[in-house]
Amino acid sequence: MSDTTATATTTATAAQGRRTPRRSLVAQALQESFFAGLLAAVLASFILGVKTVDAPGGLQLQYRWHWVLYAFAIVSVGRFLLILFWWRRDAKLPAVLGAASAGAGRAIAPLGKWVGLALVAFAFIFPFMPFTGRYELDIAILVLTYVLLGWGLNVVVGYAGLLDLGYVAFYAVGAYSYALLAKTFGLGFWTVLPLAGILAAIWGMILGFPVLRLRGDYLAIVTLAFGEIIRVVLLNWQSVTGGPDGITGIPRPTFFGLEFKRFGENTFHEFFGLEYSPMHRLYFLYFIILVLAMITFFVTNRLRRLPVGRAWEAMREDEIACRSLGINPTNTKLTAFAIGAFFGGLGGSFFATRQGFISPESFTFIESAIILAIVVLGGLGSQIGVAIAAIVMIGGFEVFRGLEEYRMLLFGLLMVVIMVWKPRGLVSTRMPTIFLGKEKKAISSDYVGEGSG
Amino acid sequence: MSRPILSVEHMTMRFGGLLAIDDLSFVAERGRITAIIGPNGAGKTTVFNCITGFYKPTTGRITLTHENGETFLLERLDDFRITHHAKVARTFQNIRLFGGMTVLENLMVAQHNMLMRASGFSLAAVFWPRGYRRKENEAVDLARYWLDKTGLLDRADEPAASLPYGAQRRLEIARAMCTRPVLLCLDEPAAGLNPRESAELNELLMSIRDDDGISILLIEHDMGVVMKISDHIVVLDYGRKIAEGTPQEVRNDPAVIAAYLGVADEEVEQVEQEVGGAS
């Protein structure tokens, strides 16, 4: 995208240059950036220049014309620099940066496994680091939840190429399964966890059936609707789900029957003779989600190398060719939905036990969108990319809490920048699942399909 | 005497008001190369799509017989079941490879059904991969055999989309062969090949027939290929069979010549009389 624009601009500039040879590039750049700045100033005058404030007797307008000036300055200077150093035909900067980025990519690619191992090792010692407090641990738990969800959705969107906008439905099914089963039948977390996963997987298949014939945009719309249906049912089925009040007092997970309470019969700190600390439960939750995420990684990564995983990817590349090879498209798509939903259900269960309280509020479309954004930004089909994107997106979101409403702006910008710079996500190459020779080479994203249904 | 591997009886295919195939009957003998030829729009690919289940014929019967006498009525089977159970494999006129997967992966996907069973539908092999490994190695061996035969062995780990055109055509044949078919259906395998490549293709197809004992059904425009390797030729025009026989017979058939080359206006009536109004 940016390349095309850049080339177009350079050609335009060059063409103008030929017609008026006396004008230097700098003069031309000045003119262009002045008009760009002017445009920005016009736009900014309404958005930034005028603000409504509360005043006695109603709202009043407050003028902030200096903001318009800033907008003008930023855009015109930015454009001036871009013209001089980036869009020029003989500009060296893009080539240098491109080479550096490609070189770094080549250098990192063989280290992928080691980077992954280092990340896992770090994840295991993270809670015991000196800088890790309650707040950091909380964020880490949240990030890991999204890593798990991202890996789960990656099966559907990344491998099978089925655009699913209603993934949060399975997260909700998992959460409510745990909450209801635990509260109604008194089942423990570890019993319900696989049950919740299986229930979510069944819902995944129920969703899968009607959408089998749909592709692309149509599939996305129906999955979006499915996500909303689940949420609306949870909201209105007052007698079972508690409606908008949600479910409170969801049991906490136990460590082999030992509870994380200050007082009680079988408490963790008494059994091990430790001083009571609320941090124990947090450590415990952290390791639960870490292990769950590792299991998700292991299973999805393994499945990718097995026949069903290859069939998912083949289905993404060309469904008709798959049929001609005797692959049952119904089963293949349904397994993708079911496996993806299963991990969504695990994530949901964990969410319910961590919060101790759930309500339909937690399962809105924005959750689906965030998980999908993690998968797309990380690189469709790339597990390490998804993990990095989850850390950056969720972790960053929390770290920049101080910026208040501007952090949304920052994240919008970040997403745009990533998509312009790496349209196929952070890690866009695809690693083959089997090799004949010794050399293990990744496949460039130029060849890999995105799937259309 | 063995029964023919494929017999098509009174097959008709309509798309709304368009009669694409009109009461077509022919048989393909076991262990032979049968070619379907005809001018553009004659309905050749439609015949193929009916045989491989991508279309359901409006009327008619398509019977496939295995060597052990087991028969399959193809017009009643789903497309993927035709490949899986009846063992008919096909290629496409516009190549359909899994471009982002390597050459070897393409051939592994082709062995999906065998590997699915071996891996306990993939779920068992997540935790107990040992038994599956052996089967996977067998699958790799079969892939290696076909890669060797199609001359793609040294490109096994490259993405399929990066291969040159001729190699992609050969890969598609190798992929179809990895489903272990009894009947291989090729939709214009020589389209876009240069003379040397199409000579190699001839060798490959004859070797598949003679060494591997696979029957072949072929649609082809390239008469160099068709006339050299076919044992039996069926000629279609406007959805109807206008001639069939050995290459020699077909080549001299006036109806075929009329369909392909057209005739001068004054000859039309005369030819129509000879042919019996077939065109």
Short mmCIF file of N, CA, C and O in Angstrom, two decimals, chain A residues 282-383:
data_model
loop_
_atom_site.label_atom_id
_atom_site.label_comp_id
_atom_site.label_asym_id
_atom_site.label_seq_id
_atom_site.Cartn_x
_atom_site.Cartn_y
_atom_site.Cartn_z
N LEU A 282 -3.04 -15.73 43.69
CA LEU A 282 -2.67 -15.11 42.42
C LEU A 282 -1.58 -15.92 41.72
O LEU A 282 -1.66 -16.15 40.51
N TYR A 283 -0.59 -16.37 42.50
CA TYR A 283 0.44 -17.24 41.91
C TYR A 283 -0.20 -18.46 41.30
O TYR A 283 0.11 -18.88 40.19
N PHE A 284 -1.15 -19.04 42.08
CA PHE A 284 -1.80 -20.26 41.65
C PHE A 284 -2.55 -20.03 40.34
O PHE A 284 -2.41 -20.80 39.38
N LEU A 285 -3.34 -18.94 40.31
CA LEU A 285 -4.08 -18.62 39.08
C LEU A 285 -3.13 -18.42 37.92
O LEU A 285 -3.39 -18.86 36.80
N TYR A 286 -2.03 -17.75 38.19
CA TYR A 286 -1.05 -17.49 37.13
C TYR A 286 -0.56 -18.81 36.54
O TYR A 286 -0.50 -18.98 35.33
N PHE A 287 -0.24 -19.76 37.43
CA PHE A 287 0.29 -21.01 36.89
C PHE A 287 -0.79 -21.85 36.21
O PHE A 287 -0.51 -22.56 35.26
N ILE A 288 -2.04 -21.73 36.69
CA ILE A 288 -3.12 -22.44 35.98
C ILE A 288 -3.19 -21.94 34.55
O ILE A 288 -3.18 -22.73 33.60
N ILE A 289 -3.27 -20.63 34.37
CA ILE A 289 -3.46 -20.10 33.01
C ILE A 289 -2.22 -20.34 32.17
O ILE A 289 -2.31 -20.60 30.97
N LEU A 290 -1.05 -20.32 32.83
CA LEU A 290 0.17 -20.60 32.07
C LEU A 290 0.15 -22.03 31.55
O LEU A 290 0.44 -22.28 30.37
N VAL A 291 -0.26 -22.96 32.41
CA VAL A 291 -0.31 -24.36 31.98
C VAL A 291 -1.38 -24.55 30.92
O VAL A 291 -1.16 -25.23 29.91
N LEU A 292 -2.54 -23.93 31.12
CA LEU A 292 -3.60 -24.04 30.12
C LEU A 292 -3.13 -23.50 28.77
O LEU A 292 -3.38 -24.09 27.72
N ALA A 293 -2.44 -22.37 28.80
CA ALA A 293 -1.94 -21.78 27.56
C ALA A 293 -0.93 -22.71 26.90
O ALA A 293 -0.94 -22.92 25.69
N MET A 294 -0.05 -23.32 27.74
CA MET A 294 0.94 -24.25 27.20
C MET A 294 0.26 -25.45 26.54
O MET A 294 0.67 -25.91 25.47
N ILE A 295 -0.80 -25.94 27.20
CA ILE A 295 -1.53 -27.08 26.63
C ILE A 295 -2.13 -26.67 25.29
O ILE A 295 -2.04 -27.41 24.30
N THR A 296 -2.72 -25.48 25.26
CA THR A 296 -3.30 -25.00 24.01
C THR A 296 -2.25 -24.95 22.92
O THR A 296 -2.47 -25.38 21.79
N PHE A 297 -1.08 -24.41 23.30
CA PHE A 297 0.00 -24.30 22.31
C PHE A 297 0.39 -25.69 21.81
O PHE A 297 0.45 -25.93 20.61
N PHE A 298 0.60 -26.57 22.77
CA PHE A 298 1.06 -27.92 22.42
C PHE A 298 0.06 -28.61 21.49
O PHE A 298 0.42 -29.14 20.45
N VAL A 299 -1.22 -28.58 21.88
CA VAL A 299 -2.23 -29.31 21.11
C VAL A 299 -2.42 -28.69 19.73
O VAL A 299 -2.41 -29.39 18.71
N THR A 300 -2.57 -27.36 19.66
CA THR A 300 -2.82 -26.75 18.35
C THR A 300 -1.59 -26.91 17.45
O THR A 300 -1.72 -27.15 16.26
N ASN A 301 -0.42 -26.79 18.04
CA ASN A 301 0.80 -26.92 17.25
C ASN A 301 0.94 -28.34 16.72
O ASN A 301 1.33 -28.55 15.57
N ARG A 302 0.58 -29.31 17.55
CA ARG A 302 0.64 -30.70 17.14
C ARG A 302 -0.39 -30.98 16.05
O ARG A 302 -0.09 -31.63 15.04
N LEU A 303 -1.61 -30.48 16.27
CA LEU A 303 -2.68 -30.73 15.30
C LEU A 303 -2.31 -30.20 13.91
O LEU A 303 -2.67 -30.77 12.90
N ARG A 304 -1.59 -29.08 13.90
CA ARG A 304 -1.21 -28.50 12.62
C ARG A 304 -0.36 -29.46 11.80
O ARG A 304 -0.42 -29.47 10.58
N ARG A 305 0.45 -30.25 12.49
CA ARG A 305 1.34 -31.19 11.79
C ARG A 305 0.67 -32.51 11.49
O ARG A 305 1.26 -33.38 10.88
N LEU A 306 -0.54 -32.69 11.97
CA LEU A 306 -1.27 -33.94 11.75
C LEU A 306 -2.22 -33.77 10.56
O LEU A 306 -2.45 -32.64 10.11
N PRO A 307 -2.77 -34.88 10.06
CA PRO A 307 -3.59 -34.78 8.84
C PRO A 307 -4.69 -33.72 8.93
O PRO A 307 -4.91 -32.98 7.98
N VAL A 308 -5.36 -33.63 10.07
CA VAL A 308 -6.48 -32.69 10.13
C VAL A 308 -5.98 -31.26 10.00
O VAL A 308 -6.61 -30.43 9.34
N GLY A 309 -4.81 -30.97 10.57
CA GLY A 309 -4.26 -29.62 10.47
C GLY A 309 -3.89 -29.29 9.03
O GLY A 309 -4.14 -28.19 8.54
N ARG A 310 -3.28 -30.28 8.36
CA ARG A 310 -2.93 -30.06 6.95
C ARG A 310 -4.19 -29.84 6.14
O ARG A 310 -4.22 -29.02 5.22
N ALA A 311 -5.25 -30.59 6.48
CA ALA A 311 -6.50 -30.42 5.75
C ALA A 311 -7.08 -29.03 6.00
O ALA A 311 -7.62 -28.40 5.07
N TRP A 312 -6.95 -28.50 7.23
CA TRP A 312 -7.42 -27.14 7.50
C TRP A 312 -6.72 -26.16 6.59
O TRP A 312 -7.34 -25.30 5.96
N GLU A 313 -5.39 -26.28 6.54
CA GLU A 313 -4.64 -25.32 5.76
C GLU A 313 -4.92 -25.48 4.27
O GLU A 313 -5.01 -24.52 3.53
N ALA A 314 -5.09 -26.75 3.84
CA ALA A 314 -5.40 -26.99 2.44
C ALA A 314 -6.77 -26.40 2.10
O ALA A 314 -6.97 -25.81 1.05
N MET A 315 -7.69 -26.53 3.04
CA MET A 315 -9.03 -25.97 2.85
C MET A 315 -8.95 -24.45 2.70
O MET A 315 -9.68 -23.86 1.90
N ARG A 316 -8.06 -23.84 3.46
CA ARG A 316 -7.87 -22.40 3.36
C ARG A 316 -7.30 -22.04 1.99
O ARG A 316 -7.71 -21.05 1.38
N GLU A 317 -6.41 -22.88 1.48
CA GLU A 317 -5.77 -22.57 0.20
C GLU A 317 -6.74 -22.80 -0.96
O GLU A 317 -6.79 -21.98 -1.87
N ASP A 318 -7.45 -23.93 -0.96
CA ASP A 318 -8.34 -24.23 -2.08
C ASP A 318 -9.31 -25.34 -1.70
O ASP A 318 -8.93 -26.50 -1.61
N GLU A 319 -10.56 -24.95 -1.49
CA GLU A 319 -11.52 -25.93 -1.00
C GLU A 319 -11.87 -26.96 -2.08
O GLU A 319 -12.04 -28.15 -1.81
N ILE A 320 -11.99 -26.49 -3.32
CA ILE A 320 -12.40 -27.41 -4.40
C ILE A 320 -11.34 -28.48 -4.60
O ILE A 320 -11.65 -29.67 -4.76
N ALA A 321 -10.07 -28.08 -4.55
CA ALA A 321 -9.00 -29.07 -4.68
C ALA A 321 -9.08 -30.08 -3.55
O ALA A 321 -8.87 -31.28 -3.75
N CYS A 322 -9.43 -29.62 -2.35
CA CYS A 322 -9.58 -30.53 -1.21
C CYS A 322 -10.63 -31.58 -1.49
O CYS A 322 -10.44 -32.76 -1.21
N ARG A 323 -11.76 -31.13 -2.04
CA ARG A 323 -12.83 -32.09 -2.33
C ARG A 323 -12.35 -33.11 -3.34
O ARG A 323 -12.68 -34.29 -3.26
N SER A 324 -11.56 -32.65 -4.30
CA SER A 324 -11.10 -33.57 -5.34
C SER A 324 -10.12 -34.59 -4.78
O SER A 324 -9.81 -35.57 -5.44
N LEU A 325 -9.61 -34.34 -3.56
CA LEU A 325 -8.67 -35.30 -2.96
C LEU A 325 -9.36 -36.17 -1.93
O LEU A 325 -8.70 -36.88 -1.17
N GLY A 326 -10.67 -36.09 -1.87
CA GLY A 326 -11.40 -36.97 -0.96
C GLY A 326 -11.49 -36.46 0.46
O GLY A 326 -11.77 -37.23 1.37
N ILE A 327 -11.22 -35.17 0.67
CA ILE A 327 -11.32 -34.62 2.02
C ILE A 327 -12.75 -34.14 2.25
O ILE A 327 -13.29 -33.39 1.45
N ASN A 328 -13.34 -34.59 3.35
CA ASN A 328 -14.71 -34.21 3.66
C ASN A 328 -14.73 -32.78 4.21
O ASN A 328 -14.26 -32.53 5.32
N PRO A 329 -15.25 -31.83 3.45
CA PRO A 329 -15.15 -30.43 3.89
C PRO A 329 -15.98 -30.15 5.13
O PRO A 329 -15.57 -29.34 5.97
N THR A 330 -17.11 -30.84 5.25
CA THR A 330 -17.96 -30.63 6.42
C THR A 330 -17.19 -30.98 7.70
O THR A 330 -17.09 -30.17 8.62
N ASN A 331 -16.65 -32.20 7.74
CA ASN A 331 -15.94 -32.62 8.94
C ASN A 331 -14.76 -31.72 9.24
O ASN A 331 -14.49 -31.38 10.38
N THR A 332 -14.05 -31.35 8.19
CA THR A 332 -12.84 -30.57 8.40
C THR A 332 -13.17 -29.20 9.00
O THR A 332 -12.53 -28.76 9.95
N LYS A 333 -14.21 -28.55 8.45
CA LYS A 333 -14.57 -27.24 8.99
C LYS A 333 -15.12 -27.37 10.41
O LYS A 333 -14.81 -26.56 11.28
N LEU A 334 -15.94 -28.41 10.62
CA LEU A 334 -16.53 -28.57 11.96
C LEU A 334 -15.46 -28.84 13.01
O LEU A 334 -15.54 -28.30 14.11
N THR A 335 -14.44 -29.65 12.66
CA THR A 335 -13.39 -29.88 13.66
C THR A 335 -12.66 -28.58 13.97
O THR A 335 -12.32 -28.33 15.12
N ALA A 336 -12.45 -27.75 12.95
CA ALA A 336 -11.79 -26.47 13.21
C ALA A 336 -12.62 -25.63 14.18
O ALA A 336 -12.10 -25.11 15.17
N PHE A 337 -13.92 -25.53 13.91
CA PHE A 337 -14.78 -24.76 14.82
C PHE A 337 -14.77 -25.37 16.21
O PHE A 337 -14.69 -24.66 17.22
N ALA A 338 -14.85 -26.70 16.27
CA ALA A 338 -14.95 -27.37 17.57
C ALA A 338 -13.67 -27.20 18.38
O ALA A 338 -13.72 -26.88 19.57
N ILE A 339 -12.52 -27.39 17.73
CA ILE A 339 -11.25 -27.27 18.46
C ILE A 339 -11.05 -25.82 18.93
O ILE A 339 -10.68 -25.57 20.08
N GLY A 340 -11.33 -24.88 18.03
CA GLY A 340 -11.21 -23.47 18.41
C GLY A 340 -12.12 -23.15 19.59
O GLY A 340 -11.70 -22.53 20.57
N ALA A 341 -13.37 -23.62 19.51
CA ALA A 341 -14.34 -23.34 20.57
C ALA A 341 -13.92 -24.00 21.87
O ALA A 341 -14.10 -23.44 22.95
N PHE A 342 -13.34 -25.19 21.77
CA PHE A 342 -12.90 -25.91 22.98
C PHE A 342 -11.96 -25.03 23.81
O PHE A 342 -12.15 -24.86 25.01
N PHE A 343 -10.98 -24.46 23.14
CA PHE A 343 -10.02 -23.63 23.88
C PHE A 343 -10.65 -22.33 24.35
O PHE A 343 -10.30 -21.81 25.40
N GLY A 344 -11.61 -21.82 23.57
CA GLY A 344 -12.38 -20.67 24.04
C GLY A 344 -13.10 -21.01 25.34
O GLY A 344 -13.13 -20.21 26.27
N GLY A 345 -13.66 -22.22 25.40
CA GLY A 345 -14.36 -22.66 26.60
C GLY A 345 -13.42 -22.78 27.80
O GLY A 345 -13.76 -22.36 28.91
N LEU A 346 -12.22 -23.30 27.57
CA LEU A 346 -11.23 -23.37 28.67
C LEU A 346 -10.94 -21.97 29.18
O LEU A 346 -10.91 -21.73 30.40
N GLY A 347 -10.72 -21.05 28.26
CA GLY A 347 -10.42 -19.67 28.63
C GLY A 347 -11.57 -19.08 29.44
O GLY A 347 -11.35 -18.41 30.46
N GLY A 348 -12.80 -19.37 29.00
CA GLY A 348 -13.97 -18.85 29.69
C GLY A 348 -14.08 -19.38 31.11
O GLY A 348 -14.35 -18.63 32.05
N SER A 349 -13.84 -20.67 31.28
CA SER A 349 -13.86 -21.28 32.61
C SER A 349 -12.88 -20.59 33.53
O SER A 349 -13.19 -20.29 34.68
N PHE A 350 -11.69 -20.39 33.00
CA PHE A 350 -10.67 -19.76 33.82
C PHE A 350 -11.08 -18.34 34.19
O PHE A 350 -10.92 -17.90 35.33
N PHE A 351 -11.65 -17.64 33.21
CA PHE A 351 -12.10 -16.27 33.45
C PHE A 351 -13.10 -16.25 34.60
O PHE A 351 -13.02 -15.42 35.50
N ALA A 352 -14.06 -17.20 34.57
CA ALA A 352 -15.10 -17.23 35.60
C ALA A 352 -14.50 -17.48 36.97
O ALA A 352 -14.87 -16.82 37.95
N THR A 353 -13.55 -18.41 37.05
CA THR A 353 -13.00 -18.74 38.37
C THR A 353 -12.08 -17.62 38.88
O THR A 353 -11.97 -17.39 40.06
N ARG A 354 -11.46 -16.92 37.97
CA ARG A 354 -10.59 -15.83 38.38
C ARG A 354 -11.40 -14.66 38.92
O ARG A 354 -11.09 -14.10 39.96
N GLN A 355 -12.45 -14.29 38.17
CA GLN A 355 -13.24 -13.13 38.57
C GLN A 355 -14.13 -13.44 39.75
O GLN A 355 -14.41 -12.56 40.55
N GLY A 356 -14.65 -14.68 39.80
CA GLY A 356 -15.62 -15.01 40.83
C GLY A 356 -16.99 -14.41 40.53
O GLY A 356 -17.95 -14.62 41.26
N PHE A 357 -17.06 -13.65 39.48
CA PHE A 357 -18.33 -13.03 39.09
C PHE A 357 -18.34 -12.89 37.58
O PHE A 357 -17.36 -12.45 36.98
N ILE A 358 -19.46 -13.30 36.96
CA ILE A 358 -19.56 -13.07 35.52
C ILE A 358 -20.93 -12.49 35.19
O ILE A 358 -21.92 -12.74 35.89
N SER A 359 -20.98 -11.71 34.16
CA SER A 359 -22.24 -11.18 33.65
C SER A 359 -22.09 -11.02 32.15
O SER A 359 -20.98 -11.01 31.64
N PRO A 360 -23.21 -10.89 31.43
CA PRO A 360 -23.12 -10.77 29.97
C PRO A 360 -22.27 -9.58 29.52
O PRO A 360 -21.77 -9.57 28.40
N GLU A 361 -22.08 -8.61 30.42
CA GLU A 361 -21.25 -7.45 30.11
C GLU A 361 -19.86 -7.83 29.62
O GLU A 361 -19.26 -7.12 28.81
N SER A 362 -19.34 -8.95 30.15
CA SER A 362 -17.95 -9.31 29.83
C SER A 362 -17.83 -9.96 28.47
O SER A 362 -16.72 -10.23 28.02
N PHE A 363 -18.96 -10.25 27.82
CA PHE A 363 -18.88 -11.03 26.58
C PHE A 363 -19.47 -10.27 25.39
O PHE A 363 -20.28 -10.79 24.65
N THR A 364 -19.06 -9.02 25.27
CA THR A 364 -19.58 -8.21 24.18
C THR A 364 -18.73 -8.39 22.92
O THR A 364 -17.67 -9.01 22.96
N PHE A 365 -19.20 -7.83 21.85
CA PHE A 365 -18.51 -7.98 20.56
C PHE A 365 -17.07 -7.49 20.61
O PHE A 365 -16.19 -8.03 19.94
N ILE A 366 -16.83 -6.46 21.45
CA ILE A 366 -15.49 -5.88 21.47
C ILE A 366 -14.45 -6.93 21.89
O ILE A 366 -13.32 -6.92 21.42
N GLU A 367 -14.87 -7.91 22.73
CA GLU A 367 -13.95 -8.98 23.11
C GLU A 367 -13.55 -9.80 21.88
O GLU A 367 -12.37 -10.08 21.65
N SER A 368 -14.56 -10.18 21.08
CA SER A 368 -14.27 -10.92 19.83
C SER A 368 -13.31 -10.12 18.98
O SER A 368 -12.37 -10.65 18.40
N ALA A 369 -13.59 -8.82 18.89
CA ALA A 369 -12.78 -7.96 18.02
C ALA A 369 -11.35 -7.92 18.52
O ALA A 369 -10.40 -7.98 17.72
N ILE A 370 -11.17 -7.83 19.85
CA ILE A 370 -9.80 -7.77 20.39
C ILE A 370 -9.06 -9.07 20.09
O ILE A 370 -7.91 -9.05 19.64
N ILE A 371 -9.73 -10.20 20.31
CA ILE A 371 -9.06 -11.48 20.07
C ILE A 371 -8.71 -11.62 18.59
O ILE A 371 -7.61 -12.04 18.22
N LEU A 372 -9.66 -11.22 17.75
CA LEU A 372 -9.39 -11.30 16.31
C LEU A 372 -8.24 -10.38 15.93
O LEU A 372 -7.37 -10.75 15.13
N ALA A 373 -8.21 -9.17 16.54
CA ALA A 373 -7.13 -8.23 16.24
C ALA A 373 -5.79 -8.84 16.64
O ALA A 373 -4.79 -8.70 15.92
N ILE A 374 -5.77 -9.54 17.78
CA ILE A 374 -4.52 -10.19 18.22
C ILE A 374 -4.06 -11.19 17.17
O ILE A 374 -2.88 -11.22 16.78
N VAL A 375 -5.01 -11.99 16.67
CA VAL A 375 -4.63 -13.02 15.70
C VAL A 375 -4.15 -12.38 14.39
O VAL A 375 -3.15 -12.80 13.81
N VAL A 376 -4.87 -11.35 13.94
CA VAL A 376 -4.51 -10.74 12.66
C VAL A 376 -3.20 -9.97 12.77
O VAL A 376 -2.34 -10.08 11.90
N LEU A 377 -3.03 -9.23 13.86
CA LEU A 377 -1.78 -8.46 14.01
C LEU A 377 -0.60 -9.38 14.21
O LEU A 377 0.50 -9.11 13.72
N GLY A 378 -0.81 -10.47 14.93
CA GLY A 378 0.29 -11.40 15.17
C GLY A 378 0.71 -12.12 13.91
O GLY A 378 1.85 -12.53 13.78
N GLY A 379 -0.21 -12.26 12.99
CA GLY A 379 0.09 -13.00 11.77
C GLY A 379 -0.76 -14.26 11.74
O GLY A 379 -0.61 -15.11 12.60
N LEU A 380 -1.65 -14.35 10.75
CA LEU A 380 -2.55 -15.48 10.68
C LEU A 380 -1.76 -16.78 10.65
O LEU A 380 -0.89 -16.96 9.81
N GLY A 381 -2.06 -17.66 11.58
CA GLY A 381 -1.43 -18.97 11.57
C GLY A 381 -0.12 -19.04 12.33
O GLY A 381 0.42 -20.11 12.50
N SER A 382 0.39 -17.90 12.80
CA SER A 382 1.67 -17.93 13.51
C SER A 382 1.43 -17.87 15.00
O SER A 382 0.86 -16.93 15.52
N GLN A 383 1.89 -18.91 15.71
CA GLN A 383 1.61 -18.95 17.15
C GLN A 383 2.47 -17.98 17.92
O GLN A 383 1.99 -17.31 18.82
#
